[in-house]
Coordinates of C-alpha atoms and ligand atoms in Angstrom, one line a residue:
M18 CA 0.2 0.1 0.3
K19 CA 2.4 2.5 0.5
S20 CA 4.5 2.2 -2.6
V21 CA 1.2 2.5 -4.6
L22 CA 0.1 5.6 -2.6
S23 CA 3.2 7.3 -2.9
E24 CA 2.9 6.5 -6.6
R25 CA -0.4 8.3 -6.6
K26 CA 0.7 11.3 -5.0
A27 CA 3.3 11.7 -7.6
L28 CA 1.3 10.8 -10.9
H29 CA -2.3 12.6 -9.9
P30 CA -3.4 15.9 -8.0
P31 CA -5.4 15.2 -4.9
N32 CA -8.9 14.5 -5.9
I33 CA -10.7 16.7 -3.4
D34 CA -14.1 16.6 -5.4
D35 CA -14.7 12.9 -4.0
I36 CA -15.4 14.7 -0.6
E37 CA -18.3 16.9 0.3
H38 CA -17.4 20.5 0.7
R39 CA -19.0 23.0 3.2
E40 CA -18.6 27.0 3.7
L41 CA -18.5 28.3 6.9
P42 CA -20.3 31.9 6.2
G43 CA -17.9 34.6 6.8
T44 CA -20.1 36.2 9.7
A45 CA -20.4 33.0 11.4
A46 CA -16.5 32.1 10.8
Q47 CA -15.5 35.5 12.0
A48 CA -17.8 34.9 15.3
V49 CA -15.8 32.1 16.4
R50 CA -12.6 33.6 15.9
D51 CA -13.9 37.0 17.7
L52 CA -14.8 34.7 20.7
A53 CA -11.6 32.7 20.8
A54 CA -9.8 35.8 21.0
E55 CA -12.0 37.3 23.7
I56 CA -11.8 34.1 25.5
A57 CA -7.8 33.8 25.6
R58 CA -7.7 37.2 26.3
T59 CA -9.9 37.2 29.7
S60 CA -8.6 33.5 30.8
T61 CA -5.0 34.6 31.6
H62 CA -6.5 35.9 34.6
S63 CA -8.6 32.9 35.6
A64 CA -6.0 30.0 34.7
V65 CA -5.3 27.5 37.3
N66 CA -2.7 25.8 35.0
A67 CA -0.7 28.3 33.0
S68 CA 1.3 25.5 31.6
E69 CA -2.3 24.1 30.0
P70 CA -5.0 26.8 30.1
L71 CA -7.4 24.0 28.2
A72 CA -7.1 22.3 31.4
D73 CA -8.5 24.9 33.4
P74 CA -12.3 24.3 34.1
A75 CA -13.0 28.1 34.0
L76 CA -11.9 28.3 30.6
L77 CA -13.9 25.1 29.6
A78 CA -16.8 26.6 31.3
Q79 CA -16.4 29.5 29.0
I80 CA -16.0 27.9 26.0
S81 CA -19.0 25.6 26.6
T82 CA -21.5 28.3 27.9
H83 CA -20.5 30.8 24.8
A84 CA -20.4 27.7 22.1
G85 CA -24.1 28.0 22.4
D86 CA -24.1 31.6 21.6
L87 CA -22.5 31.3 18.2
P88 CA -24.4 31.8 15.1
A89 CA -26.6 28.7 14.3
A90 CA -24.7 28.5 11.4
V91 CA -21.9 27.2 12.7
R92 CA -23.6 24.0 14.4
A93 CA -25.4 23.6 10.8
T94 CA -22.3 23.6 9.2
L95 CA -20.3 21.5 11.4
R96 CA -23.1 18.7 11.1
P97 CA -21.5 15.0 10.6
P98 CA -20.5 14.3 6.7
A99 CA -23.5 13.6 4.8
T100 CA -22.5 11.5 2.0
A101 CA -21.0 8.3 1.7
A102 CA -17.3 9.6 1.7
G103 CA -17.6 9.8 5.2
A104 CA -15.7 13.0 5.5
C105 CA -16.1 16.8 4.5
I106 CA -14.1 19.7 4.1
V107 CA -15.3 22.8 5.7
R108 CA -14.1 26.5 4.7
G109 CA -14.1 29.7 5.7
L110 CA -12.1 30.0 9.0
P111 CA -10.1 33.1 8.7
L112 CA -6.4 32.3 9.3
S113 CA -3.4 34.1 8.9
D114 CA 0.1 32.6 8.6
S115 CA 1.7 35.4 10.6
E116 CA -0.4 34.7 13.7
I117 CA 0.4 31.2 14.2
G118 CA 4.2 31.6 14.6
P119 CA 6.6 29.0 13.5
T120 CA 5.5 25.3 13.4
P121 CA 7.2 23.5 16.7
P122 CA 9.1 20.5 16.6
D123 CA 6.9 18.2 18.5
W124 CA 3.5 18.5 20.5
Q125 CA 5.2 19.2 23.7
T126 CA 6.9 22.6 22.4
A127 CA 3.7 23.6 20.7
A128 CA 1.8 23.4 24.0
L129 CA 4.6 25.4 25.4
W130 CA 5.0 28.1 22.7
S131 CA 0.8 28.4 22.7
T132 CA 1.2 29.9 26.4
D133 CA 4.7 31.7 26.2
P134 CA 3.7 35.5 26.1
G135 CA 6.7 36.2 24.0
R136 CA 5.3 34.0 21.6
A137 CA 2.3 34.7 19.0
R138 CA -0.8 34.0 21.0
G139 CA -2.8 32.5 17.6
S140 CA -2.2 28.7 18.6
L141 CA -3.7 29.2 22.0
E142 CA -6.8 31.4 20.6
L143 CA -6.9 28.7 17.6
D144 CA -7.0 25.8 20.0
I145 CA -10.4 27.4 21.6
A146 CA -11.7 28.3 18.2
M147 CA -11.2 24.2 17.6
L148 CA -12.9 23.6 20.8
L149 CA -15.8 26.0 20.0
L150 CA -16.3 24.4 16.8
A151 CA -16.0 21.2 18.0
A152 CA -18.6 21.8 21.2
A153 CA -21.0 23.3 18.2
A154 CA -20.5 19.9 16.4
G155 CA -20.6 17.6 19.3
E156 CA -18.7 16.9 22.8
P157 CA -15.3 17.2 22.3
F158 CA -12.8 14.9 24.5
G159 CA -9.4 13.9 25.0
W160 CA -7.2 10.8 26.0
A161 CA -5.4 10.8 29.0
G162 CA -2.6 8.9 27.9
Q163 CA -2.0 10.6 24.9
Q164 CA -0.3 14.4 24.5
D165 CA -1.0 14.7 28.3
G166 CA -4.8 14.6 28.1
R167 CA -5.2 17.7 26.0
L168 CA -8.5 18.4 24.8
V169 CA -6.8 19.8 21.3
N170 CA -4.0 17.8 19.6
N171 CA -1.3 19.2 17.6
I172 CA 0.0 17.4 14.7
V173 CA 3.2 18.3 13.2
P174 CA 6.3 16.2 12.2
A175 CA 8.8 14.9 15.0
A176 CA 12.6 14.5 14.7
G177 CA 13.2 10.7 15.4
H178 CA 9.8 9.5 15.0
E179 CA 9.8 9.9 10.9
F180 CA 8.8 6.3 10.8
E181 CA 6.6 5.7 13.2
Q182 CA 2.7 4.9 12.4
S183 CA 1.8 8.0 14.3
G184 CA 0.8 11.7 13.5
A185 CA 4.3 12.7 14.4
S186 CA 5.6 10.6 11.4
S187 CA 6.4 12.1 7.9
T188 CA 8.4 10.2 5.8
V189 CA 6.5 7.0 5.8
L190 CA 2.9 6.5 4.4
L191 CA 0.5 6.8 7.8
S192 CA -1.6 4.0 6.8
P193 CA -5.1 4.2 6.7
H194 CA -7.0 3.7 10.1
T195 CA -9.8 4.2 12.4
E196 CA -8.7 7.3 14.8
D197 CA -7.7 5.2 18.0
A198 CA -9.5 2.2 16.8
F199 CA -8.6 0.0 20.0
H200 CA -10.8 1.4 22.3
P201 CA -14.9 1.2 22.5
Q202 CA -15.1 5.3 23.5
R203 CA -12.8 6.5 20.2
A204 CA -14.4 9.4 18.5
N205 CA -17.4 9.3 16.6
M206 CA -16.3 11.9 14.3
L207 CA -12.8 13.4 13.9
M208 CA -12.0 17.2 13.2
L209 CA -8.6 17.7 11.6
A210 CA -7.7 21.9 11.0
C211 CA -5.1 22.9 8.7
L212 CA -2.9 25.8 10.1
R213 CA -0.2 25.3 7.6
N214 CA 0.5 23.0 4.5
P215 CA 3.4 24.8 2.3
E216 CA 3.7 21.4 0.4
S217 CA 0.3 20.1 -0.2
V218 CA 0.9 17.1 1.4
G219 CA -2.4 14.8 1.1
T220 CA -4.7 13.6 3.8
T221 CA -5.9 10.3 2.8
V222 CA -9.5 9.4 3.0
S223 CA -11.0 6.1 2.2
S224 CA -14.4 5.1 3.1
I225 CA -16.2 1.7 3.5
R226 CA -19.6 2.9 1.8
R227 CA -17.3 3.2 -1.6
V228 CA -15.5 -0.4 -1.4
R229 CA -16.5 -3.3 -3.1
L230 CA -16.5 -6.8 -1.3
T231 CA -18.0 -10.0 -1.5
R232 CA -20.4 -11.4 0.4
P233 CA -17.8 -14.4 1.7
H234 CA -15.1 -11.6 2.6
Q235 CA -17.9 -9.3 4.4
D236 CA -19.0 -12.3 6.3
I237 CA -15.4 -13.3 7.0
L238 CA -14.3 -9.7 8.4
R239 CA -17.9 -8.9 10.8
T240 CA -16.6 -12.2 12.9
P241 CA -14.4 -10.9 15.7
T242 CA -11.1 -12.4 14.8
L243 CA -8.4 -10.1 15.9
P244 CA -7.9 -7.3 18.5
I245 CA -6.4 -3.8 17.7
L246 CA -3.9 -2.8 19.9
P247 CA -3.2 0.8 21.3
D248 CA -0.9 2.8 18.8
V249 CA 2.3 4.0 20.0
S250 CA 1.4 7.3 21.2
Y251 CA -0.1 5.7 24.1
G252 CA 3.1 4.4 24.9
S253 CA 3.8 0.5 25.1
A254 CA 2.5 0.4 28.8
F255 CA -0.8 -2.1 28.6
E256 CA -1.5 -5.5 28.8
R257 CA -1.6 -7.7 26.0
A258 CA -3.5 -10.3 27.6
E259 CA -6.6 -8.1 27.9
A260 CA -6.8 -8.1 24.1
V261 CA -10.3 -9.3 23.1
P262 CA -11.1 -9.8 19.5
V263 CA -13.1 -7.2 17.7
P264 CA -15.2 -7.3 14.3
T265 CA -13.6 -5.2 11.5
L266 CA -17.2 -4.5 9.5
W267 CA -20.7 -4.5 10.8
S268 CA -23.7 -2.8 10.0
E269 CA -25.5 0.1 12.2
P270 CA -28.2 -1.3 14.5
G271 CA -31.2 -1.9 12.6
H272 CA -29.8 -1.8 9.1
E273 CA -28.3 -5.0 8.8
D274 CA -29.2 -5.7 5.3
D275 CA -28.5 -2.0 4.3
P276 CA -25.0 -1.8 2.2
G277 CA -25.6 2.0 2.8
S278 CA -24.8 1.4 6.5
L279 CA -21.6 -0.4 6.8
T280 CA -19.4 0.6 9.3
L281 CA -15.7 -0.4 10.0
R282 CA -13.0 -0.6 12.6
F283 CA -9.7 -0.8 11.0
D284 CA -6.2 -0.2 11.9
P285 CA -3.6 -2.7 10.1
A286 CA -0.4 -1.2 11.9
Y287 CA -1.9 -2.5 15.2
T288 CA -3.4 -5.5 14.3
P289 CA -1.6 -8.8 14.9
L290 CA -2.6 -10.0 11.6
D291 CA 0.1 -13.0 11.3
D292 CA -2.2 -14.4 14.2
A293 CA -5.3 -15.1 11.7
C294 CA -6.1 -17.8 9.2
P295 CA -5.4 -17.5 5.9
E296 CA -9.4 -16.8 4.7
F297 CA -9.3 -13.9 7.2
R298 CA -5.9 -12.5 5.7
E299 CA -7.3 -12.7 2.3
A300 CA -10.3 -10.9 3.2
Y301 CA -8.7 -8.4 5.3
A302 CA -6.1 -7.8 2.6
Q303 CA -8.9 -7.5 0.0
L304 CA -10.5 -4.6 2.4
E305 CA -6.8 -3.3 2.1
R306 CA -6.7 -3.2 -1.5
E307 CA -10.5 -1.5 -1.6
L308 CA -9.8 1.2 0.6
E309 CA -7.0 2.1 -0.9
R310 CA -8.5 1.9 -4.6
V311 CA -11.8 4.4 -3.1
C312 CA -8.6 6.6 -1.3
A313 CA -8.9 10.6 -1.6
M314 CA -6.3 12.7 -0.9
P315 CA -7.5 16.4 -0.5
A316 CA -4.1 18.6 0.5
L317 CA -5.7 20.7 3.1
R318 CA -5.0 24.6 3.3
P319 CA -5.1 26.9 6.0
G320 CA -8.3 27.4 7.4
E321 CA -9.7 24.2 6.1
L322 CA -11.2 21.8 8.4
L323 CA -11.6 18.1 7.4
L324 CA -14.3 16.3 9.3
I325 CA -14.3 12.7 9.2
D326 CA -17.1 9.9 10.3
N327 CA -14.5 7.7 12.5
D328 CA -17.3 4.5 11.9
V329 CA -17.1 5.2 8.0
A330 CA -14.1 6.6 6.8
V331 CA -10.1 5.7 7.5
H332 CA -7.6 8.5 7.3
G333 CA -4.0 8.9 6.8
R334 CA -1.5 10.9 5.4
V335 CA 1.0 10.3 2.1
P336 CA 4.6 10.5 2.8
F337 CA 6.7 13.9 2.9
T338 CA 9.9 15.2 3.8
P339 CA 10.0 17.3 6.9
R340 CA 12.0 20.6 7.1
Y341 CA 12.3 21.0 10.7
D342 CA 12.6 24.7 10.1
G343 CA 9.3 26.2 11.4
T344 CA 7.5 25.9 7.9
D345 CA 6.6 22.1 8.3
R346 CA 2.8 21.1 7.8
W347 CA 0.6 21.9 10.9
L348 CA -2.7 20.0 11.6
K349 CA -4.7 20.2 14.8
R350 CA -6.9 17.5 15.8
V351 CA -9.8 17.1 18.2
N352 CA -11.9 14.1 18.9
I353 CA -16.0 14.4 19.4
R354 CA -18.6 12.1 20.5
L355 CA -22.0 12.2 18.9
P356 CA -24.7 11.1 21.0
E357 CA -27.2 10.2 18.3
H358 CA -24.3 7.8 17.0
P359 CA -24.4 5.1 19.8
R360 CA -22.0 2.2 19.4
R361 CA -22.7 -1.8 19.2
A362 CA -23.7 -2.8 22.7
A363 CA -20.9 -5.7 22.5
E364 CA -18.1 -2.7 22.7
S365 CA -19.4 -1.9 26.2
R366 CA -17.5 -4.6 27.9
E367 CA -14.2 -3.7 26.1
N368 CA -11.7 -2.3 28.6
G369 CA -9.9 -0.4 26.1
Y370 CA -6.4 -1.4 27.4
G371 CA -6.9 0.8 30.4
Q372 CA -6.8 4.1 28.5
Q373 CA -9.2 6.8 29.5
I374 CA -11.0 9.7 28.1
V375 CA -11.0 13.4 29.4
A376 CA -14.3 14.6 28.9
P377 CA -15.1 18.0 30.7
F378 CA -17.7 19.1 28.7
P379 CA -21.3 18.7 29.3
P380 CA -23.2 16.0 27.0
A381 CA -23.9 17.6 23.9
P382 CA -27.7 17.8 22.6
P383 CA -28.2 14.9 20.1
R384 CA -29.0 16.1 16.6
Q385 CA -31.7 14.2 14.2
A386 CA -29.3 11.6 12.5
A387 CA -29.5 11.5 8.7
P388 CA -31.6 8.8 7.2
A389 CA -29.6 6.0 5.5
R390 CA -30.8 6.9 2.3
E391 CA -29.4 10.6 2.4
V392 CA -26.1 8.9 2.7
R393 CA -26.6 6.1 -0.3
N394 CA -28.2 9.0 -3.0
E395 CA -25.4 11.7 -3.1
R396 CA -23.3 12.5 -5.9
N397 CA -20.3 10.8 -6.5
G398 CA -20.2 9.0 -3.4
A399 CA -23.3 6.6 -3.8
V400 CA -22.5 2.8 -2.7
D401 CA -25.4 2.0 -4.7
D402 CA -24.5 4.1 -8.0
R403 CA -22.3 1.0 -8.5
G404 CA -24.5 -1.6 -6.8
S405 CA -21.3 -2.0 -5.2
I406 CA -20.6 -3.3 -1.7
G407 CA -21.0 -7.2 -1.8
H408 CA -23.2 -9.9 -3.7
T409 CA -20.3 -10.2 -6.3
Ligands
FE2_1 FE1 -5.5 9.4 12.7

């Protein structure tokens, strides 16, 4: 997969038309930035933890309270992806390169710089803006074991991590994966915000609702066979003996016969495939090939948000050569829980390898879930346009 995606990057421009696009209205976008700036300005007096303002309950209370005051267009635009692509790009957040300062060399430095009065305040303001947007979309949360529990993660290339399967890598393909696939409380929706991407490095997005799989392959992949282990960003201090097999594919409850409701949980880099029988490995390999075939590769631009339905689409990143000179690609990531998207009851029995979420926001009011028919019938992404999943 690495070589093929690398070749695609070289041969083809990113096919962003494969993904739904939305525009955040100018007045709504400016309201987010203005409110974030106001909260950042006043938070300096109330921060309990000066090194991590986003852990300050008073600051979070301000964000939670005032997110509801934003124009209704913010919540409407930040609704979950509505097409079979399982992802959408939201444009329109005002952002200038000069306000964010240089790209930090790692996430730890990003956190330090965001509260350094001698540096640009843009990063902290943008963190607050990210939380306002995420709170309008659903319930933002973090992980106690990842980036010290921060609710807004910085994704930058870090020296010494070039070949990892993590957001800190660069020179290898970041394989398509479900975010935090190992955990039953993983995000329903992922928000990736682009601050800087001067070389137009492509983010990969592949939807399970665009793949073609035979019914036997589907049936094999629906059978809990292998565990998915925590990725390297959580360290290695987990108990492998706790691993439980999970299904790779399943359908949304109540829609078992509807190909437009297929969902997945997929992270090959952290799945012990050698432990499976040849039939499972073949079905899994076919799924990998299909996810590669349907892969879209948007090159995010500053101010763009990529929303990913974490049950429908897997994401990754093409390889690139880091500069480590303050101009590298820089994304911010927020995990979002959507109460209207409950998971299979069986997942509630998983222990998540001891990893705990950090969820300081009150539960978000549920949206009315989009009907499955809406998901199937959109342009260009419709599973049933090709009559595709299964049955061949
Ligand atoms: Fe990821």
